[in-house]
XYZ file of C-alpha atoms in Angstrom:
677
model
C 11.234 -15.856 -69.629
C 13.619 -13.435 -69.860
C 11.706 -10.400 -68.196
C 14.494 -8.574 -66.064
C 12.725 -9.692 -62.567
C 11.038 -7.628 -59.832
C 10.311 -3.993 -59.569
C 13.360 -1.777 -58.286
C 12.938 0.565 -55.482
C 15.962 3.465 -55.313
C 16.838 7.203 -55.086
C 18.343 9.547 -57.523
C 22.320 8.821 -56.752
C 21.672 5.324 -57.139
C 22.478 2.631 -59.898
C 21.085 -0.445 -60.764
C 22.377 -3.200 -63.211
C 19.055 -4.553 -65.320
C 20.146 -7.585 -67.420
C 17.247 -10.395 -69.300
C 17.032 -13.239 -66.999
C 17.742 -16.800 -68.203
C 20.136 -15.022 -71.222
C 20.755 -16.489 -74.672
C 24.449 -15.282 -75.020
C 23.703 -15.590 -78.756
C 20.622 -13.446 -78.874
C 19.784 -9.897 -79.241
C 18.546 -7.624 -76.739
C 18.026 -3.738 -76.316
C 16.207 -1.499 -73.795
C 14.578 1.754 -73.821
C 12.777 4.436 -71.610
C 9.140 3.765 -72.211
C 7.827 6.425 -69.640
C 9.982 8.487 -66.942
C 9.311 11.458 -64.981
C 8.995 15.251 -66.651
C 12.547 16.283 -65.457
C 14.334 13.190 -66.837
C 16.354 12.685 -69.803
C 17.528 9.458 -69.110
C 18.326 7.170 -72.082
C 19.495 3.799 -72.076
C 22.066 2.064 -74.378
C 19.877 0.119 -76.866
C 22.459 -2.097 -78.007
C 23.548 -3.315 -74.931
C 21.748 -6.215 -73.080
C 23.011 -5.102 -69.837
C 22.535 -1.871 -68.753
C 22.883 0.128 -65.859
C 20.159 2.501 -64.491
C 21.175 5.447 -63.247
C 18.336 7.605 -62.918
C 18.300 11.302 -62.952
C 14.856 12.648 -61.661
C 12.337 11.153 -58.602
C 9.293 9.462 -59.964
C 8.150 6.395 -61.824
C 9.899 5.173 -64.807
C 8.608 1.983 -66.834
C 11.442 0.857 -69.426
C 11.088 -1.862 -71.916
C 13.047 -4.863 -72.613
C 12.897 -6.338 -76.143
C 13.688 -9.700 -76.080
C 13.575 -12.582 -78.618
C 10.664 -13.656 -77.821
C 8.742 -10.598 -76.747
C 8.829 -6.917 -74.955
C 9.242 -6.923 -71.410
C 8.375 -3.922 -69.234
C 9.833 -3.008 -66.111
C 8.706 -0.720 -63.363
C 11.609 1.723 -61.279
C 10.484 3.544 -58.421
C 12.446 6.436 -58.093
C 12.447 8.697 -54.473
C 14.624 12.052 -54.484
C 18.047 12.058 -54.243
C 17.852 13.845 -50.619
C 16.548 10.449 -49.397
C 19.410 8.256 -50.514
C 20.869 5.867 -48.037
C 23.672 6.249 -46.886
C 26.442 3.857 -47.930
C 23.923 2.663 -50.336
C 24.416 -0.807 -51.958
C 23.458 0.626 -55.130
C 25.322 4.470 -55.014
C 28.484 5.279 -56.654
C 31.961 4.998 -55.291
C 34.962 5.153 -56.504
C 36.077 2.276 -58.973
C 35.731 1.768 -62.393
C 32.000 2.571 -62.660
C 30.599 2.639 -58.968
C 28.083 -0.418 -59.900
C 27.446 -2.809 -57.621
C 29.443 -5.999 -58.084
C 32.670 -4.074 -59.561
C 35.984 -4.032 -58.174
C 37.257 -0.828 -56.968
C 33.794 0.045 -55.190
C 33.933 0.323 -51.866
C 31.741 -2.813 -50.980
C 28.399 -1.034 -50.648
C 28.268 -1.803 -46.879
C 26.658 0.510 -44.611
C 28.811 1.419 -41.836
C 28.537 -0.131 -38.644
C 26.828 1.646 -36.142
C 25.146 3.753 -38.512
C 21.075 4.051 -37.433
C 19.372 4.251 -41.029
C 19.626 5.728 -44.574
C 17.246 8.011 -46.333
C 14.976 8.197 -49.321
C 11.291 9.544 -49.679
C 8.299 8.313 -51.679
C 7.345 11.134 -53.818
C 4.209 13.170 -53.826
C 2.732 11.365 -50.611
C 6.208 11.715 -48.784
C 5.515 15.540 -47.970
C 2.244 14.597 -46.237
C 3.957 12.515 -43.353
C 4.950 14.546 -40.106
C 8.511 12.795 -40.683
C 10.805 12.631 -37.969
C 14.586 11.951 -37.712
C 16.165 8.778 -37.104
C 16.613 6.111 -39.935
C 14.751 3.482 -42.086
C 11.012 2.356 -41.114
C 10.496 -1.259 -41.398
C 7.667 -3.352 -43.455
C 5.722 -6.766 -43.686
C 2.654 -7.182 -46.496
C 0.231 -9.771 -45.720
C -2.681 -11.072 -48.166
C -5.855 -12.795 -47.931
C -8.889 -12.757 -49.738
C -12.126 -11.511 -48.716
C -15.261 -11.710 -51.032
C -13.313 -12.567 -53.964
C -11.123 -9.638 -53.413
C -7.135 -10.023 -52.900
C -6.343 -7.836 -49.730
C -2.449 -7.274 -49.434
C -1.762 -5.131 -45.992
C 1.147 -3.388 -45.023
C 2.231 -3.003 -41.522
C 4.942 -0.071 -41.498
C 6.818 0.132 -38.304
C 9.202 3.331 -37.694
C 12.720 3.143 -37.103
C 13.260 2.822 -33.053
C 15.140 6.316 -33.325
C 12.871 7.720 -35.163
C 10.161 10.634 -33.677
C 7.800 9.643 -36.209
C 4.438 8.491 -35.383
C 3.365 5.130 -37.210
C 0.388 6.302 -38.216
C 2.323 9.181 -40.200
C 4.226 6.398 -42.182
C 3.319 6.108 -45.942
C 3.240 2.918 -47.968
C 3.703 2.605 -51.745
C 2.725 -0.671 -53.557
C 4.091 -1.756 -56.821
C 2.400 -4.556 -58.741
C 4.798 -6.868 -60.334
C 4.972 -6.200 -64.406
C 5.493 -9.781 -64.461
C 1.741 -10.593 -63.414
C 0.412 -8.354 -66.164
C -2.473 -7.166 -63.764
C -4.875 -3.907 -65.480
C -3.902 -1.035 -63.475
C -7.498 -0.566 -63.564
C -8.250 -3.382 -61.225
C -5.503 -2.098 -58.669
C -7.081 0.034 -55.694
C -4.631 1.386 -53.131
C -6.456 3.497 -50.080
C -3.141 3.821 -47.180
C -1.836 0.635 -46.024
C -4.051 -1.738 -48.279
C -3.909 -3.111 -51.949
C -7.168 -4.566 -53.241
C -7.038 -6.204 -56.390
C -10.291 -8.566 -57.704
C -9.394 -12.490 -57.833
C -11.128 -12.172 -61.238
C -8.207 -10.055 -62.423
C -5.451 -12.176 -61.385
C -4.168 -14.909 -63.725
C -2.020 -17.692 -62.266
C -0.618 -15.200 -59.650
C -0.405 -11.660 -58.222
C 2.813 -10.442 -56.793
C 2.805 -7.144 -54.584
C 6.105 -5.096 -53.877
C 5.717 -2.430 -51.082
C 8.225 0.102 -49.247
C 7.213 2.137 -46.052
C 8.209 5.864 -46.319
C 9.776 8.097 -43.588
C 13.054 9.900 -44.252
C 14.167 6.662 -45.876
C 12.581 4.152 -47.460
C 12.427 1.134 -45.846
C 13.907 -2.275 -47.621
C 10.877 -3.533 -49.725
C 8.839 -6.520 -49.020
C 6.897 -8.654 -50.986
C 3.494 -10.812 -51.012
C 2.760 -13.314 -53.364
C -0.875 -15.029 -54.463
C -0.831 -18.074 -56.354
C -3.699 -19.462 -58.297
C -4.711 -23.062 -59.296
C -6.313 -23.788 -62.843
C -9.035 -25.525 -63.119
C -9.184 -28.185 -65.589
C -10.899 -26.301 -68.320
C -7.997 -23.731 -67.625
C -10.724 -21.267 -65.630
C -11.996 -21.029 -62.236
C -14.578 -21.677 -60.736
C -17.178 -19.851 -58.015
C -16.351 -22.664 -55.683
C -12.691 -22.756 -55.791
C -12.463 -18.728 -55.426
C -14.591 -19.518 -51.916
C -12.162 -22.259 -51.278
C -9.326 -19.490 -51.816
C -11.164 -17.163 -49.313
C -11.129 -19.768 -46.561
C -8.045 -21.007 -46.992
C -6.456 -17.861 -47.534
C -7.768 -15.828 -45.076
C -7.013 -18.807 -42.277
C -3.628 -19.438 -43.067
C -1.648 -16.282 -44.423
C 1.153 -18.736 -44.878
C -0.418 -20.606 -47.761
C -0.480 -23.411 -45.942
C -4.087 -25.705 -46.019
C -5.927 -26.701 -48.894
C -7.677 -24.299 -51.394
C -7.097 -23.482 -55.368
C -5.165 -20.190 -54.127
C -2.208 -19.595 -51.884
C -0.366 -17.348 -50.257
C 3.291 -16.992 -49.530
C 6.067 -14.457 -48.453
C 8.748 -14.770 -50.687
C 11.080 -13.321 -48.120
C 10.486 -15.353 -45.358
C 13.380 -17.535 -44.643
C 12.756 -21.301 -44.833
C 11.091 -22.776 -42.027
C 13.782 -25.495 -41.203
C 16.418 -23.026 -41.348
C 15.358 -20.822 -38.468
C 15.762 -23.467 -35.641
C 19.074 -25.213 -36.784
C 22.333 -25.327 -35.273
C 24.981 -24.723 -38.660
C 28.267 -26.065 -38.680
C 31.344 -24.866 -40.697
C 33.612 -27.912 -42.299
C 37.000 -26.823 -43.280
C 37.036 -30.012 -45.940
C 40.661 -30.305 -46.346
C 41.442 -30.053 -42.265
C 38.330 -31.693 -40.772
C 38.895 -35.244 -40.911
C 42.581 -35.412 -42.499
C 43.568 -37.756 -40.041
C 41.799 -40.815 -41.314
C 44.276 -42.719 -43.440
C 41.719 -45.241 -44.009
C 39.266 -43.705 -45.821
C 39.460 -43.561 -49.973
C 38.794 -40.052 -50.020
C 37.920 -37.076 -48.217
C 33.880 -37.312 -48.373
C 34.426 -40.670 -46.739
C 36.310 -39.627 -43.998
C 33.802 -36.499 -43.594
C 30.617 -39.143 -43.772
C 32.498 -41.158 -41.216
C 32.207 -38.063 -38.769
C 28.638 -37.440 -39.236
C 27.622 -39.752 -36.318
C 29.660 -37.542 -34.172
C 27.861 -34.537 -35.577
C 24.634 -35.702 -35.373
C 25.520 -36.705 -31.565
C 26.590 -33.348 -30.937
C 23.156 -31.861 -32.021
C 24.195 -30.252 -35.569
C 21.650 -30.398 -38.375
C 23.011 -27.983 -41.088
C 26.491 -28.506 -42.304
C 28.303 -25.795 -44.550
C 31.100 -27.388 -46.090
C 34.038 -25.030 -47.775
C 34.354 -24.802 -51.307
C 34.421 -28.605 -53.275
C 35.143 -27.629 -56.800
C 38.059 -28.328 -58.549
C 40.554 -25.360 -57.324
C 44.269 -23.867 -57.626
C 46.779 -24.629 -55.436
C 44.943 -22.942 -52.456
C 43.742 -25.461 -50.065
C 40.617 -22.809 -48.842
C 39.132 -23.889 -52.278
C 37.539 -20.410 -52.872
C 39.975 -20.018 -56.233
C 37.785 -21.968 -58.598
C 39.026 -23.499 -61.891
C 35.939 -25.678 -63.236
C 32.751 -24.470 -61.622
C 31.132 -28.309 -62.647
C 33.394 -30.329 -61.264
C 34.311 -31.778 -57.690
C 37.725 -31.070 -56.689
C 39.978 -34.306 -57.797
C 42.074 -34.383 -54.273
C 38.385 -34.338 -52.339
C 36.974 -37.585 -54.400
C 34.284 -37.415 -57.240
C 30.755 -36.335 -57.975
C 29.703 -39.463 -56.983
C 31.322 -39.324 -53.547
C 30.309 -35.817 -52.882
C 26.530 -37.024 -53.588
C 27.095 -39.813 -51.364
C 27.929 -37.989 -48.477
C 25.058 -35.346 -48.836
C 22.722 -38.300 -48.688
C 24.029 -39.570 -45.579
C 23.762 -36.657 -44.138
C 20.289 -36.466 -45.141
C 19.912 -39.925 -43.937
C 20.641 -38.123 -40.310
C 18.324 -35.234 -40.847
C 21.005 -32.458 -41.623
C 20.844 -29.905 -44.213
C 24.152 -29.434 -46.384
C 25.163 -26.091 -47.957
C 27.330 -25.516 -50.968
C 29.694 -22.643 -50.911
C 28.976 -20.710 -53.943
C 31.654 -18.537 -55.589
C 30.148 -16.201 -58.179
C 32.626 -13.153 -57.939
C 35.525 -14.571 -59.627
C 37.621 -17.354 -60.707
C 41.440 -18.419 -59.950
C 43.880 -17.116 -62.778
C 44.455 -20.797 -63.494
C 40.982 -20.941 -64.744
C 41.582 -21.764 -68.500
C 39.558 -19.069 -69.642
C 41.348 -16.621 -67.634
C 44.491 -18.119 -69.210
C 43.732 -17.783 -72.464
C 42.250 -14.124 -71.757
C 45.259 -12.842 -70.105
C 47.021 -10.085 -72.072
C 45.180 -11.411 -75.618
C 42.015 -8.849 -76.092
C 41.474 -11.128 -79.185
C 40.207 -14.156 -76.579
C 36.778 -14.969 -76.478
C 37.139 -15.401 -72.828
C 38.516 -11.456 -72.800
C 35.595 -9.865 -72.091
C 34.525 -12.439 -69.112
C 36.693 -10.520 -66.767
C 37.172 -6.995 -65.440
C 40.482 -5.296 -66.481
C 42.657 -2.807 -65.194
C 44.060 0.039 -67.346
C 47.531 -1.393 -66.518
C 46.107 -5.208 -68.211
C 45.772 -6.700 -64.949
C 42.535 -8.114 -64.258
C 40.241 -6.402 -61.633
C 40.059 -7.783 -57.712
C 39.648 -6.814 -54.278
C 42.088 -6.520 -51.818
C 44.966 -7.019 -53.849
C 44.059 -11.091 -53.937
C 46.829 -12.010 -56.628
C 45.037 -15.315 -57.910
C 41.913 -14.716 -58.371
C 39.986 -12.669 -61.337
C 36.765 -11.110 -61.004
C 34.032 -11.481 -63.549
C 32.450 -9.092 -65.605
C 28.913 -9.986 -64.562
C 27.835 -7.107 -67.523
C 28.500 -10.379 -70.325
C 25.761 -12.643 -70.818
C 28.159 -15.523 -71.345
C 29.332 -15.183 -67.858
C 25.984 -15.202 -66.362
C 25.172 -18.201 -68.783
C 27.775 -19.859 -67.244
C 27.184 -19.341 -64.161
C 23.546 -20.131 -64.068
C 24.096 -23.401 -65.467
C 26.485 -23.984 -62.368
C 23.637 -22.887 -59.714
C 21.469 -25.204 -61.805
C 23.768 -28.109 -61.561
C 24.698 -27.757 -57.814
C 21.349 -26.632 -56.669
C 20.026 -30.125 -57.287
C 22.417 -31.805 -54.928
C 22.164 -29.421 -51.700
C 20.167 -27.571 -49.499
C 20.967 -24.422 -49.709
C 23.921 -21.912 -50.901
C 26.603 -20.038 -48.171
C 26.953 -17.157 -51.035
C 30.593 -16.153 -50.924
C 31.331 -12.439 -51.065
C 27.953 -11.981 -51.490
C 28.476 -7.722 -51.984
C 31.027 -8.323 -54.736
C 28.149 -9.810 -57.282
C 25.475 -7.583 -58.382
C 22.117 -7.462 -56.896
C 20.218 -8.307 -59.348
C 21.779 -11.253 -60.518
C 21.428 -12.782 -56.648
C 17.814 -11.563 -57.361
C 17.683 -13.856 -60.489
C 19.557 -16.684 -59.218
C 17.137 -16.985 -56.143
C 13.944 -16.898 -57.546
C 15.502 -19.454 -60.173
C 16.122 -21.820 -57.286
C 13.067 -21.268 -55.129
C 10.769 -21.462 -58.140
C 12.324 -25.392 -58.157
C 12.703 -25.540 -54.380
C 11.018 -22.558 -51.805
C 12.617 -24.180 -49.270
C 16.126 -23.619 -50.764
C 17.968 -21.428 -48.053
C 20.550 -18.373 -49.190
C 23.242 -17.276 -46.756
C 25.118 -14.136 -47.605
C 28.748 -13.313 -46.522
C 28.591 -9.752 -46.451
C 31.258 -7.768 -43.959
C 29.381 -5.615 -42.581
C 25.879 -6.304 -43.584
C 23.536 -4.856 -45.456
C 19.811 -4.427 -44.783
C 18.825 -4.219 -48.632
C 20.057 -7.760 -49.396
C 17.201 -9.028 -47.586
C 14.767 -7.655 -50.734
C 14.783 -11.028 -52.692
C 18.014 -11.798 -52.522
C 19.094 -13.757 -49.003
C 17.022 -15.652 -46.389
C 20.125 -15.159 -43.585
C 22.577 -13.158 -42.988
C 26.106 -12.983 -41.641
C 25.963 -11.194 -38.276
C 29.155 -9.372 -38.852
C 28.517 -6.451 -36.409
C 27.981 -8.807 -33.466
C 30.822 -11.199 -34.776
C 33.237 -7.681 -34.318
C 31.332 -6.929 -30.954
C 31.714 -10.215 -29.525
C 35.475 -10.210 -30.461
C 35.989 -6.826 -28.419
C 34.177 -7.927 -25.669
C 36.099 -10.988 -25.506
C 39.663 -8.841 -25.639
C 38.232 -6.546 -22.928
C 38.111 -3.584 -25.279
C 34.421 -2.893 -24.863
C 32.005 -3.611 -21.976
C 29.521 -6.385 -22.884
C 26.635 -3.931 -22.786
C 28.029 -3.583 -26.707
C 26.126 -7.163 -27.331
C 23.037 -5.829 -26.803
C 23.445 -2.544 -29.081
C 24.395 -5.028 -31.620
C 21.381 -6.948 -31.546
C 19.384 -3.872 -31.505
C 21.353 -2.475 -34.265
C 20.108 -4.811 -37.008
C 16.491 -2.882 -36.216
C 18.145 0.401 -36.770
C 19.809 0.004 -40.041
C 16.795 -1.273 -41.459
C 16.745 -5.177 -41.604
C 12.989 -6.276 -41.548
C 11.893 -8.302 -38.841
C 11.377 -11.143 -40.570
C 15.182 -11.244 -41.134
C 17.597 -14.025 -40.123
C 21.263 -13.771 -39.009
C 23.815 -16.370 -38.457
C 25.482 -15.856 -35.200
C 29.290 -16.884 -35.153
C 32.368 -17.068 -33.217
C 34.874 -18.173 -35.759
C 35.309 -19.066 -39.230
C 38.058 -20.574 -41.666
C 39.115 -16.836 -41.625
C 39.376 -15.883 -38.508
C 41.664 -16.561 -35.482
C 40.011 -19.236 -32.821
C 38.333 -17.117 -30.133
C 40.012 -19.131 -27.713
C 43.392 -18.140 -28.458
C 42.613 -14.150 -28.930
C 40.156 -13.827 -26.224
C 40.615 -16.574 -23.594
C 39.006 -19.622 -22.464
C 36.648 -17.642 -19.764
C 35.441 -16.005 -22.631
C 35.098 -18.332 -24.885
C 32.469 -20.320 -22.642
C 30.534 -17.065 -22.489
C 30.582 -16.136 -25.885
C 29.241 -19.498 -26.527
C 26.374 -19.094 -24.133
C 25.736 -15.824 -26.411
C 25.195 -18.006 -29.633
C 22.784 -20.117 -28.227
C 20.676 -17.412 -26.225
C 20.696 -14.327 -28.768
C 18.311 -14.082 -31.348
C 19.562 -15.890 -34.529
C 20.939 -19.191 -35.920
C 24.205 -20.704 -34.201
C 27.174 -21.502 -36.389
C 30.010 -23.422 -34.597
C 33.303 -23.548 -36.649
C 34.648 -27.145 -36.554
C 36.879 -28.045 -33.846
C 35.368 -24.827 -31.896
C 33.309 -27.073 -29.953
C 36.407 -29.207 -28.853
C 38.986 -25.895 -28.044
C 40.916 -26.271 -31.229
C 43.639 -23.539 -31.329
C 44.616 -23.733 -35.260
C 42.813 -21.836 -37.788
C 42.790 -24.296 -40.635
C 45.217 -26.896 -39.001
C 43.839 -30.860 -39.080
C 41.526 -31.065 -35.797
C 43.339 -32.235 -32.899
C 40.863 -34.874 -32.300
C 43.365 -36.624 -29.590
C 43.288 -33.399 -27.646
C 39.783 -32.468 -27.686
C 38.462 -30.777 -24.490
C 35.751 -32.920 -23.112
C 34.374 -30.153 -21.133
C 34.605 -27.741 -23.923
C 32.549 -30.071 -26.269
C 30.061 -30.994 -23.221
C 29.213 -27.124 -22.830
C 28.258 -27.047 -26.208
C 26.005 -30.210 -26.566
C 24.431 -28.809 -23.734
C 23.973 -25.364 -25.125
C 22.172 -26.938 -28.444
C 19.870 -29.194 -26.183
C 18.512 -26.122 -24.138
C 18.333 -24.197 -27.148
C 16.440 -26.817 -29.377
C 14.324 -27.491 -26.207
C 13.428 -23.741 -25.635
C 11.258 -22.111 -27.988
C 12.119 -18.720 -26.303
C 15.618 -19.060 -27.504
C 14.871 -19.777 -31.199
C 13.207 -17.793 -34.303
C 10.155 -16.644 -32.529
C 11.362 -15.657 -29.169
C 11.252 -12.217 -28.605
C 14.620 -9.898 -27.343
C 13.578 -7.666 -24.215
C 16.545 -5.604 -22.593
C 16.054 -5.148 -18.928
C 17.325 -3.542 -16.026
C 20.140 -4.720 -14.024
C 23.006 -4.178 -12.039
C 26.705 -6.212 -11.616
C 29.972 -5.599 -10.226
C 31.247 -5.936 -13.765
C 30.884 -4.290 -17.226
C 31.910 -7.887 -18.654
C 28.385 -9.239 -17.767
C 24.859 -8.435 -19.352
C 21.444 -9.682 -18.798
C 18.184 -9.953 -20.764
C 15.114 -11.606 -21.734
C 13.756 -13.994 -24.076
C 10.132 -14.224 -24.694
C 7.616 -16.676 -25.761
C 4.288 -17.984 -25.534
C 5.489 -21.176 -24.279
C 7.462 -19.169 -21.177
C 10.020 -16.591 -20.515
C 13.521 -16.854 -19.775
C 16.374 -14.582 -18.023
C 19.461 -14.812 -19.808
C 23.213 -13.472 -18.280
C 26.332 -14.244 -19.698
C 29.828 -13.110 -17.999
C 32.756 -12.584 -19.901
C 34.884 -12.040 -16.989
C 37.042 -14.707 -15.126
C 35.294 -16.452 -12.452
C 31.719 -15.892 -11.063
C 29.862 -12.568 -10.422
C 26.458 -11.703 -9.278
C 23.665 -10.135 -11.364
C 20.965 -8.036 -9.648
C 17.772 -8.034 -11.678
C 15.956 -6.473 -9.550
C 12.079 -7.016 -9.294
C 12.105 -9.359 -11.928
C 10.675 -12.338 -10.704
C 12.759 -15.278 -11.671
C 12.906 -19.275 -10.823
C 16.723 -19.418 -9.980
C 17.070 -22.621 -11.733
C 19.840 -22.911 -14.437
C 18.051 -24.851 -17.098
C 21.757 -25.303 -18.407
C 23.595 -27.046 -15.444
C 20.141 -28.120 -13.769
C 21.961 -26.407 -10.594
C 20.393 -23.278 -8.216
C 22.462 -19.948 -9.175
C 20.767 -18.370 -6.302
C 22.920 -16.223 -4.694
C 22.858 -12.918 -2.213
C 21.786 -9.848 -4.096
C 20.837 -11.819 -7.041
C 21.838 -15.031 -9.137
C 25.402 -16.060 -9.804
C 26.911 -16.172 -13.336
C 29.987 -18.307 -14.157
C 29.621 -18.291 -17.806
C 26.028 -18.697 -19.366
C 22.835 -18.529 -17.188
C 19.039 -19.183 -18.508
C 16.418 -19.366 -15.517
C 12.915 -19.549 -16.558
C 10.679 -16.210 -15.321
C 8.522 -17.088 -12.247
């Protein structure tokens, strides 16, 4: 199906790339605007398969894509330009075109510390008593009640907004791909209703909450199972009602199920991630026949550490750079690492130990040593010339003056086909993608890739590297996000440039910039691009920062060697000089998080009042139905005392097993986790 995908929400001043999905590069495609607001004079380039949609007026647009098999329609809801999100991923900037995914654009990143954006709802937004203060949030759930699908929205104002929750407006859009008769859809405030009899195989509903901005959209899906004769019986309908009403996550028996496509995979919420720099991690093994065999020998160690998800830096055939991100063949394993069979054997061995494996997916660029680029360079007659971005001086488009790569032009259907086929190949082998330079690839292409992969494996993980993070990337693109704000904050606190209280601000910023509550974040101190934390900040600070990874909300990631005190960023790991005390610190933190529900995905985060004699210590609470815990971190050398006032605390630290009771509070060396009494 070459339908261009889900409905789009945007504001005047934003631009989005539209393209046929699963394209045939040899086919003809054309676009046109079927309906538009009265004030719009927008026209699309009918002879271009991939178009840039840049609305000129607020309201609802319906565009049509003529594909070889059928004509598809796509709804685009556009809000007034006065509600344009600041730092929008789709707003024009400098560069060749200002479009998302183009070199020269500013990276489309929301500035760190910004607490919202802007957008609006058309006619309905004026009825709300809107306050000032940032993007709202929304969650959709669905049930089937008396033969009717009921979709309920749960909108929440931004924490900095003065708007009352009851004044928030919700706008729903039914997915064009499901061909639901408009007359069958009824909306009433925060609810949408559709008779089950009007639903074919599937109903997908999308919605935004509206205040001074529009929220990151959310979606919910209701899927029906056909009877043997192709229809749906009354008995099946009753089963749907019971199942969906009782199990909003779609679990259980029945002829229909409800799913929330923007929720992260269940397994990914609880893991401890571990990054392996493939050309250094096990390079000391002189007996292994290949790198993957050497890595496989380390799996028992990683299992004993408590690791259950591995991210390997790129493993595809690349140029001279050992990091592997300059790829010359998207379909072949790097010869210096081993064969595809060796790689798959490693993945299988990881699976045997209960570990997931992430593939480092690079879709923005190829190496300049790629044969397609070599053919295209300074050769406009090359069949691959239009595969790449070109500057006026004839050099390829790129970011940061990187001299060994060249940016793909994702407007080219051959490029999309080439990359989609590579995605299909590697998605069959691994459990998720760590998506390199995610901000530099058109967002609608990510939506297509995600839908494509999750149609076969709904539990496949998409993790985006976007610096700084972008809340809109949780709209049908990624499940988990690099928490770049927390990363930079932990560095600043570790160096003594900022008080530790900024760490708590960094956690709250997620909500302030508009991330929905169901988004997950990868927490990290270092990776292959960064100086080791222990080198930049110090040993005491590194122990406290490790505590932050395993007590703050999110999924902790350990960069290979971090847990043994490794000091070199990409050096061969100094296994013979491993620090047992640091490794034991990590082992215990991993164990405590695994055993304590309050420290994991379902545990909530709560700021508390506390006093301490240093600005390098903090305290907070993690709450869960199974128990609440006081967490305290100290980045200063030596112990400090943290006074939490009247908060009733059992002063037994579950990390060390020791009592940390002290005069005037609790004693904190680096990290303490104590049950609330």
